[in-house]
Amino acid sequence: MQIEEVKGANKEQRVATHSHIRGLGLKADGTAEPVAAGFVGQESAREAAGIVVDLIRSKRFAGRAVLLAGAPGTGKTAIAYAISQELGPRVPFCPMTGSEVYSSEVKKTEVLMENFRRAISLRVKEVKEVYEGEVTEITPEEAENPLGGYSKTVSNVVIGLKTAKGTKQLRLDPSIYESLLKEKVSTGDVIYIEANTGSVKRVGRSDAYATEYDLEADEYVPLPKGDVHKKREVIQDVTLHDLDVANARPQGGQDIVSMMSQLMKPRKTEITDKMRAEINKAVNKYVEQGTAELVPGVLFLDEVHMLDIECFTYLNRALESDISPIVVLASNRGMCTIRGTEDMRAPHGIPRDLLDRMLIVRTVPYTQSEIQIILDIRAKTEGLNLAPAALEYAAEVGVKSSLRYAIQLLTPANVMAQISGREEIQKEDMAEAGELFFDAKKSVAILQSSGSNFL
């Protein structure tokens, strides 16, 4: 069998709409760089978002709302995504669109509250007693089967653990021996056992057993320091919605009637306000004791004009509750009728009493030079070679039509260039792709000119 080294193997990654956004691109003093972290322009909106990020980190912004208002394709969703990048993975960020609240199974207000609870995290700090070290021996001790017969059962297991400071021999329950078998623990492995739960975790193989092979299946770890028996602080993040679901799950019996009744229940069941109030009491108790910390995250609600008057009324109430996240809304509408009403018109399709609660951040349309820089960044993200003339032509298309349409033409134009035997996208490739794929304005013009041919 022959093994050859693979040269130049690059890791493939999916390129999404906002893959090029890595943050807000702000300086240390909070001012925005013209081009930074994948962002181009929108300096005032990015600076305002930076202040929102600072308020979220200092936990002084819970229960507030921010509205990102601007025309389509001006970077509202990109700013929300950049806020999540700035906050990091430890702060929950829950994105949703206004149309998600409409379901035949669950009430609209229930969907909103679920996402509200998903955007709030409870950080639990727990000190666990663990036994950690390199396994020096595993000796199961057998006894006669109490049920009779010739078979024997494992009564206990003796395991030896070694660290850099010393060794210890432990006598464990038979159930822990089953966990050792599931983890495939053998002599020379580094493991840790939780004293409270008895759960076993295999960390890896001790580096004392490392060999000279270039390719091995095992991961080698150093010998643990300190004593075998030690205390370790474990930090776990859990959202309030996870707590709701865990407490709402029906605990039925093991008989056939209980199992059938659980199967007949719908998958998505509503969680009552009474249960949420009880969970909130327990959460507040943990916070007061100092064993847990409440981390209000961000709920990003895109296309907020799709909500109706009932949802907006519920949003007013939810923002006033004791435990609520930071709500970031986005809308590309001007003056329009509020959904669920017949003649009530309001800015951005949002009732005025809710607008009074919001800080409104405005995004402005991009200039041609900014569109050209965005297209250049996007082409590099997708790994496309764009000629200067093609880039300038694509920027003109972005001004005449839209930035989204210009970005969408890049990949088809790259296919055209490859068909022609070129590695670089030229201006004629962009023009040919534009003739094959229409933008919204051209499609509307065709409908107006030949509307009688359509049903």
Coordinates of C-alpha atoms in Angstrom, one line a residue:
M1 CA 0.0 0.0 0.0
Q2 CA 1.4 3.4 -1.0
I3 CA 0.7 6.7 0.7
E4 CA 1.4 9.9 -1.1
E5 CA 1.5 13.4 0.4
V6 CA -1.3 15.7 -0.9
K7 CA 0.2 19.1 -1.8
G8 CA -1.7 22.3 -1.6
A9 CA -4.9 20.9 0.0
N10 CA -7.0 23.9 1.0
K11 CA -9.9 23.7 3.4
E12 CA -13.1 24.4 1.5
Q13 CA -15.5 26.9 3.2
R14 CA -19.0 27.9 2.2
V15 CA -19.2 31.6 1.3
A16 CA -22.4 33.1 2.6
T17 CA -23.9 36.6 2.0
H18 CA -22.0 38.2 4.9
S19 CA -18.9 36.0 5.1
H20 CA -16.6 39.0 4.5
I21 CA -17.9 40.8 7.6
R22 CA -15.5 40.3 10.5
G23 CA -16.6 43.1 12.8
L24 CA -17.6 46.8 12.9
G25 CA -14.1 48.0 11.9
L26 CA -13.8 50.7 14.6
K27 CA -10.7 52.4 16.0
A28 CA -9.8 52.4 19.7
D29 CA -11.5 55.7 20.2
G30 CA -14.8 54.4 18.7
T31 CA -14.6 56.2 15.3
A32 CA -15.1 54.1 12.2
E33 CA -12.4 53.3 9.6
P34 CA -13.6 54.1 6.1
V35 CA -12.7 50.5 5.0
A36 CA -12.1 47.9 7.8
A37 CA -13.2 44.4 8.9
G38 CA -15.0 43.8 5.6
F39 CA -17.1 47.0 6.0
V40 CA -17.1 49.9 3.6
G41 CA -18.8 53.3 4.4
Q42 CA -21.7 53.6 6.8
E43 CA -19.4 55.3 9.3
S44 CA -22.1 56.9 11.5
A45 CA -24.2 53.7 11.6
R46 CA -21.2 51.6 12.6
E47 CA -20.1 54.1 15.3
A48 CA -23.7 54.0 16.7
A49 CA -23.5 50.2 16.6
G50 CA -20.2 50.3 18.5
I51 CA -21.8 52.3 21.3
V52 CA -24.6 49.7 21.4
V53 CA -21.9 46.9 21.7
D54 CA -20.2 48.8 24.6
L55 CA -23.6 49.2 26.4
I56 CA -24.4 45.5 25.9
R57 CA -21.0 44.5 27.3
S58 CA -21.5 46.7 30.4
K59 CA -25.0 45.3 30.8
R60 CA -26.7 48.7 30.8
F61 CA -28.8 48.2 27.7
A62 CA -31.1 45.3 28.6
G63 CA -34.8 45.8 27.7
R64 CA -33.9 48.5 25.0
A65 CA -34.5 48.4 21.3
V66 CA -32.5 49.7 18.3
L67 CA -34.0 50.2 14.8
L68 CA -31.8 50.0 11.8
A69 CA -33.7 51.9 9.1
G70 CA -32.6 52.3 5.5
A71 CA -33.2 51.3 1.9
P72 CA -32.6 47.7 0.7
G73 CA -29.0 46.8 0.2
T74 CA -27.5 49.4 2.6
G75 CA -26.0 47.0 5.1
K76 CA -28.6 46.7 7.9
T77 CA -28.2 42.9 8.2
A78 CA -24.4 43.3 7.9
I79 CA -24.3 45.7 10.8
A80 CA -26.4 43.3 13.0
Y81 CA -24.0 40.4 12.0
A82 CA -21.0 42.6 12.8
I83 CA -22.5 43.3 16.3
S84 CA -22.7 39.5 16.9
Q85 CA -19.0 39.2 15.7
E86 CA -18.0 42.0 18.1
L87 CA -19.8 40.4 21.1
G88 CA -18.2 37.0 20.6
P89 CA -19.6 33.5 21.0
R90 CA -20.3 33.8 24.8
V91 CA -23.1 36.4 24.3
P92 CA -26.2 34.9 22.7
F93 CA -27.3 36.3 19.3
C94 CA -30.7 35.1 18.1
P95 CA -31.6 36.2 14.5
M96 CA -35.1 35.9 13.1
T97 CA -37.4 37.4 10.5
G98 CA -40.8 39.0 11.0
S99 CA -42.5 36.3 8.9
E100 CA -41.4 33.5 11.3
V101 CA -44.0 34.3 13.8
Y102 CA -46.9 33.1 11.6
S103 CA -47.5 29.4 12.3
S104 CA -50.6 27.2 12.4
E105 CA -49.3 25.3 15.5
V106 CA -48.1 28.1 17.8
K107 CA -49.4 31.5 18.7
K108 CA -47.5 34.5 17.3
T109 CA -46.7 35.9 20.7
E110 CA -45.4 32.5 21.8
V111 CA -42.9 32.5 18.9
L112 CA -41.7 36.0 19.9
M113 CA -41.3 35.0 23.6
E114 CA -39.4 31.8 22.6
N115 CA -36.9 33.9 20.7
F116 CA -36.7 36.5 23.5
R117 CA -35.8 33.6 25.9
R118 CA -33.2 32.2 23.4
A119 CA -31.4 35.6 23.5
I120 CA -30.9 35.5 27.2
S121 CA -28.2 33.3 28.7
L122 CA -27.6 32.1 32.2
R123 CA -23.9 31.5 32.9
V124 CA -23.6 29.0 35.7
K125 CA -20.3 28.7 37.6
E126 CA -19.9 25.4 39.3
V127 CA -17.0 23.9 41.3
K128 CA -16.7 20.2 40.6
E129 CA -14.6 17.6 42.4
V130 CA -12.7 15.5 39.9
Y131 CA -10.1 12.7 39.8
E132 CA -7.7 13.3 37.0
G133 CA -4.6 11.5 35.9
E134 CA -2.9 8.9 33.7
V135 CA -4.4 5.4 34.1
T136 CA -1.9 3.0 35.5
E137 CA -4.2 0.0 36.0
I138 CA -7.8 -1.1 35.5
T139 CA -8.7 -4.2 37.5
P140 CA -12.4 -5.3 37.5
E141 CA -13.2 -7.4 40.6
E142 CA -15.9 -10.1 39.9
A143 CA -18.4 -11.7 42.2
E144 CA -21.0 -14.5 42.0
N145 CA -24.1 -13.6 40.1
P146 CA -26.9 -13.0 42.8
L147 CA -29.4 -14.4 40.3
G148 CA -27.6 -17.7 40.3
G149 CA -26.0 -19.6 37.4
Y150 CA -22.4 -19.9 36.4
S151 CA -21.9 -16.3 35.2
K152 CA -20.2 -13.7 37.3
T153 CA -20.8 -10.0 37.6
V154 CA -18.4 -7.0 38.1
S155 CA -18.8 -6.0 41.8
N156 CA -16.4 -3.0 41.6
V157 CA -13.4 -1.9 39.6
V158 CA -10.0 -0.8 40.9
I159 CA -8.3 2.0 38.9
G160 CA -4.9 3.6 39.4
L161 CA -4.4 7.3 38.4
K162 CA -1.0 9.0 38.2
T163 CA -0.2 12.8 38.0
A164 CA 3.1 14.7 38.1
K165 CA 2.6 15.0 41.9
G166 CA 1.6 11.5 42.9
T167 CA -0.6 8.5 42.4
K168 CA -3.9 7.3 43.8
Q169 CA -5.8 4.0 43.7
L170 CA -9.6 4.3 43.5
R171 CA -12.4 1.7 44.0
L172 CA -15.2 2.5 41.6
D173 CA -18.9 1.5 41.1
P174 CA -19.7 -1.1 38.4
S175 CA -21.7 1.6 36.5
I176 CA -18.5 3.7 36.2
Y177 CA -16.8 0.6 34.7
E178 CA -19.4 0.6 32.0
S179 CA -18.5 4.3 31.3
L180 CA -14.8 3.3 31.1
L181 CA -15.7 0.6 28.5
K182 CA -17.8 3.1 26.4
E183 CA -14.9 5.6 26.4
K184 CA -12.5 2.8 25.4
V185 CA -10.2 3.7 28.3
S186 CA -7.0 1.6 28.5
T187 CA -3.7 1.8 30.5
G188 CA -1.8 5.0 29.5
D189 CA -4.8 7.1 28.8
V190 CA -5.4 10.5 30.5
I191 CA -8.9 10.7 32.0
Y192 CA -10.9 12.6 34.5
I193 CA -13.8 11.3 36.6
E194 CA -16.4 13.7 38.2
A195 CA -16.9 12.8 41.8
N196 CA -20.5 13.9 42.0
T197 CA -21.9 12.3 38.8
G198 CA -19.4 9.6 38.1
S199 CA -19.1 10.6 34.5
V200 CA -15.9 9.7 32.7
K201 CA -14.1 11.7 30.0
R202 CA -11.1 10.5 28.1
V203 CA -8.8 13.5 27.4
G204 CA -6.2 11.6 25.3
R205 CA -3.2 9.4 25.4
S206 CA -0.3 10.2 27.7
D207 CA 2.6 11.7 25.8
A208 CA 4.9 9.2 27.6
Y209 CA 3.6 6.6 25.1
A210 CA 4.2 8.8 22.1
T211 CA 6.0 7.0 19.2
E212 CA 8.1 8.1 16.3
Y213 CA 5.3 7.6 13.7
D214 CA 4.3 10.6 11.6
L215 CA 0.7 9.6 11.4
E216 CA -1.2 8.3 14.5
A217 CA -4.9 8.0 15.4
D218 CA -4.3 9.0 19.1
E219 CA -4.1 12.5 20.5
Y220 CA -1.2 12.8 23.0
V221 CA -1.6 15.1 26.0
P222 CA 0.9 15.9 28.8
L223 CA 0.7 14.3 32.2
P224 CA -1.7 16.3 34.5
K225 CA -0.1 18.5 37.2
G226 CA -1.1 18.7 40.8
D227 CA -2.9 16.1 42.9
V228 CA -5.2 13.3 41.5
H229 CA -8.1 14.6 43.5
K230 CA -8.7 18.3 42.8
K231 CA -11.4 20.9 42.4
R232 CA -12.2 22.4 39.0
E233 CA -14.4 25.5 38.2
V234 CA -16.7 24.6 35.3
I235 CA -18.6 27.4 33.5
Q236 CA -21.7 26.4 31.5
D237 CA -23.9 28.7 29.4
V238 CA -27.6 27.8 29.0
T239 CA -30.3 29.9 27.5
L240 CA -33.6 30.5 29.3
H241 CA -35.4 28.8 26.5
D242 CA -33.4 25.6 27.1
L243 CA -34.5 25.8 30.8
D244 CA -38.1 26.3 29.6
V245 CA -38.0 23.3 27.3
A246 CA -36.3 21.1 29.9
N247 CA -39.0 21.8 32.5
A248 CA -41.9 21.6 30.0
R249 CA -40.9 18.1 28.7
P250 CA -43.6 15.7 29.8
Q251 CA -42.4 13.1 32.3
G252 CA -44.6 10.1 31.6
G253 CA -44.4 6.6 32.9
Q254 CA -42.9 3.6 31.3
D255 CA -46.2 1.8 30.6
I256 CA -47.6 1.5 27.0
V257 CA -50.4 4.0 27.7
S258 CA -48.0 6.7 28.7
M259 CA -45.7 6.1 25.8
M260 CA -48.6 6.2 23.3
S261 CA -49.9 9.4 24.8
Q262 CA -46.5 11.1 24.4
L263 CA -46.3 9.9 20.8
M264 CA -49.7 11.4 20.1
K265 CA -48.7 14.9 21.5
P266 CA -47.5 17.5 19.0
R267 CA -43.8 18.0 18.8
K268 CA -44.1 21.7 19.6
T269 CA -46.0 22.4 22.8
E270 CA -46.6 25.8 24.4
I271 CA -44.8 26.8 27.6
T272 CA -47.1 28.6 30.0
D273 CA -46.4 32.0 31.5
K274 CA -46.7 30.4 35.0
M275 CA -43.9 28.0 34.3
R276 CA -41.7 30.9 32.9
A277 CA -42.4 32.9 36.1
E278 CA -41.3 30.0 38.2
I279 CA -38.1 29.6 36.2
N280 CA -37.4 33.3 36.5
K281 CA -37.7 33.1 40.2
A282 CA -35.2 30.2 40.3
V283 CA -32.9 32.2 38.0
N284 CA -33.0 35.3 40.2
K285 CA -32.3 33.1 43.2
Y286 CA -29.2 31.7 41.6
V287 CA -28.0 35.2 40.6
E288 CA -28.5 36.5 44.1
Q289 CA -26.5 33.6 45.6
G290 CA -23.7 34.4 43.2
T291 CA -23.6 30.9 41.6
A292 CA -24.9 32.2 38.2
E293 CA -24.8 35.3 36.1
L294 CA -27.4 36.6 33.7
V295 CA -26.1 37.5 30.3
P296 CA -28.6 39.5 28.2
G297 CA -27.9 38.9 24.5
V298 CA -29.2 40.3 21.2
L299 CA -32.5 39.4 19.4
F300 CA -32.2 40.6 15.8
L301 CA -35.6 40.9 14.2
D302 CA -35.3 41.5 10.5
E303 CA -38.2 42.7 8.3
V304 CA -40.0 44.0 11.3
H305 CA -42.7 45.5 9.2
M306 CA -44.0 42.0 8.6
L307 CA -45.3 41.9 12.3
D308 CA -48.9 42.8 12.9
I309 CA -50.4 45.1 15.6
E310 CA -50.8 42.2 18.0
C311 CA -47.1 41.4 17.9
F312 CA -46.1 45.0 18.3
T313 CA -48.3 45.3 21.4
Y314 CA -46.7 42.2 22.8
L315 CA -43.2 43.6 22.0
N316 CA -44.1 46.7 24.2
R317 CA -44.9 44.4 27.1
A318 CA -41.9 42.1 26.6
L319 CA -39.4 45.0 26.6
E320 CA -40.8 46.2 30.0
S321 CA -40.3 42.8 31.7
D322 CA -37.5 42.3 34.3
I323 CA -35.6 39.8 32.2
S324 CA -35.3 40.9 28.6
P325 CA -32.6 41.0 25.9
I326 CA -31.4 43.8 23.6
V327 CA -33.7 43.9 20.6
V328 CA -32.3 45.1 17.3
L329 CA -34.9 45.6 14.6
A330 CA -34.4 46.3 10.9
S331 CA -36.8 47.6 8.3
N332 CA -36.5 48.9 4.7
R333 CA -40.0 50.4 4.5
G334 CA -41.0 54.1 4.6
M335 CA -44.5 55.2 5.5
C336 CA -46.7 52.1 5.2
T337 CA -49.8 50.5 6.7
I338 CA -49.3 48.5 9.9
R339 CA -50.1 44.9 9.3
G340 CA -53.4 43.8 11.0
T341 CA -55.0 47.3 10.6
E342 CA -56.9 48.8 7.7
D343 CA -55.9 52.5 7.7
M344 CA -53.3 52.9 10.4
R345 CA -50.1 54.2 8.6
A346 CA -46.8 54.7 10.5
P347 CA -43.1 55.1 9.7
H348 CA -41.4 51.8 8.8
G349 CA -44.7 50.0 9.5
I350 CA -44.1 50.3 13.3
P351 CA -46.6 51.9 15.7
R352 CA -45.5 55.3 17.0
D353 CA -45.7 54.3 20.7
L354 CA -43.1 51.5 20.0
L355 CA -41.0 53.9 17.9
D356 CA -40.7 56.2 20.9
R357 CA -38.9 53.4 22.8
M358 CA -36.3 52.9 20.1
L359 CA -32.9 54.4 19.2
I360 CA -33.0 54.7 15.4
V361 CA -29.9 54.2 13.4
R362 CA -30.0 55.3 9.7
T363 CA -28.1 53.6 6.9
V364 CA -27.5 55.5 3.7
P365 CA -27.1 54.3 0.1
Y366 CA -23.6 53.5 -1.1
T367 CA -21.7 55.7 -3.6
Q368 CA -20.1 54.2 -6.7
S369 CA -16.6 54.2 -5.2
E370 CA -17.9 52.4 -2.1
I371 CA -19.7 49.8 -4.2
Q372 CA -16.5 49.2 -6.2
I373 CA -14.5 48.6 -2.9
I374 CA -17.3 46.2 -1.7
L375 CA -17.3 44.3 -4.9
D376 CA -13.5 44.0 -4.8
I377 CA -13.7 42.6 -1.2
R378 CA -16.4 40.3 -2.2
A379 CA -14.5 38.9 -5.2
K380 CA -11.5 38.2 -3.0
T381 CA -13.7 36.5 -0.4
E382 CA -15.1 34.2 -3.1
G383 CA -11.6 33.6 -4.7
L384 CA -12.4 35.4 -8.0
N385 CA -10.0 37.3 -10.2
L386 CA -11.6 40.5 -11.4
A387 CA -10.0 42.7 -14.0
P388 CA -10.0 46.5 -13.2
A389 CA -12.4 47.3 -16.2
A390 CA -14.8 44.5 -15.1
L391 CA -14.7 45.9 -11.5
E392 CA -15.5 49.4 -12.7
Y393 CA -18.4 48.0 -14.9
A394 CA -19.8 46.0 -12.0
A395 CA -19.8 49.2 -9.8
E396 CA -21.7 51.0 -12.5
V397 CA -24.2 48.1 -12.6
G398 CA -24.5 48.4 -8.8
V399 CA -25.4 52.1 -9.0
K400 CA -27.9 51.7 -11.9
S401 CA -29.5 48.5 -10.5
S402 CA -28.5 47.4 -6.9
L403 CA -25.5 46.3 -5.0
R404 CA -27.0 42.9 -4.5
Y405 CA -27.5 42.3 -8.2
A406 CA -23.9 43.3 -8.9
I407 CA -22.6 40.9 -6.3
Q408 CA -24.8 38.1 -7.7
L409 CA -23.4 38.6 -11.2
L410 CA -19.8 37.9 -10.1
T411 CA -20.1 34.1 -10.0
P412 CA -21.9 33.7 -13.3
A413 CA -19.3 36.0 -14.9
N414 CA -16.6 33.8 -13.5
V415 CA -18.2 30.8 -15.2
M416 CA -18.3 32.7 -18.5
A417 CA -14.6 33.5 -18.2
Q418 CA -13.8 29.8 -17.5
I419 CA -15.8 28.8 -20.6
S420 CA -13.7 31.2 -22.6
G421 CA -10.5 29.8 -21.2
R422 CA -9.7 32.8 -19.0
E423 CA -8.8 32.9 -15.3
E424 CA -9.6 36.6 -14.9
I425 CA -13.1 38.0 -15.3
Q426 CA -13.3 40.7 -18.0
K427 CA -15.8 43.4 -18.7
E428 CA -17.5 41.4 -21.5
D429 CA -18.0 38.5 -19.1
M430 CA -19.9 40.8 -16.7
A431 CA -22.0 42.2 -19.7
E432 CA -22.8 38.7 -21.0
A433 CA -23.9 37.6 -17.5
G434 CA -26.1 40.7 -17.3
E435 CA -27.8 39.8 -20.6
L436 CA -28.6 36.3 -19.3
F437 CA -29.8 37.3 -15.8
F438 CA -32.1 40.3 -15.5
D439 CA -32.3 42.6 -12.6
A440 CA -35.7 43.7 -11.0
K441 CA -35.9 47.0 -13.0
K442 CA -35.4 45.3 -16.3
S443 CA -37.9 42.6 -15.5
V444 CA -40.5 45.2 -14.5
A445 CA -39.9 47.1 -17.8
I446 CA -40.5 43.8 -19.7
L447 CA -43.7 43.2 -17.8
Q448 CA -45.0 46.7 -18.5
S449 CA -44.2 46.5 -22.2
S450 CA -45.6 43.0 -22.8
G451 CA -47.9 42.4 -19.9
S452 CA -50.7 41.2 -22.1
N453 CA -48.7 38.0 -22.9
F454 CA -48.8 36.9 -19.2
L455 CA -51.7 35.5 -17.3

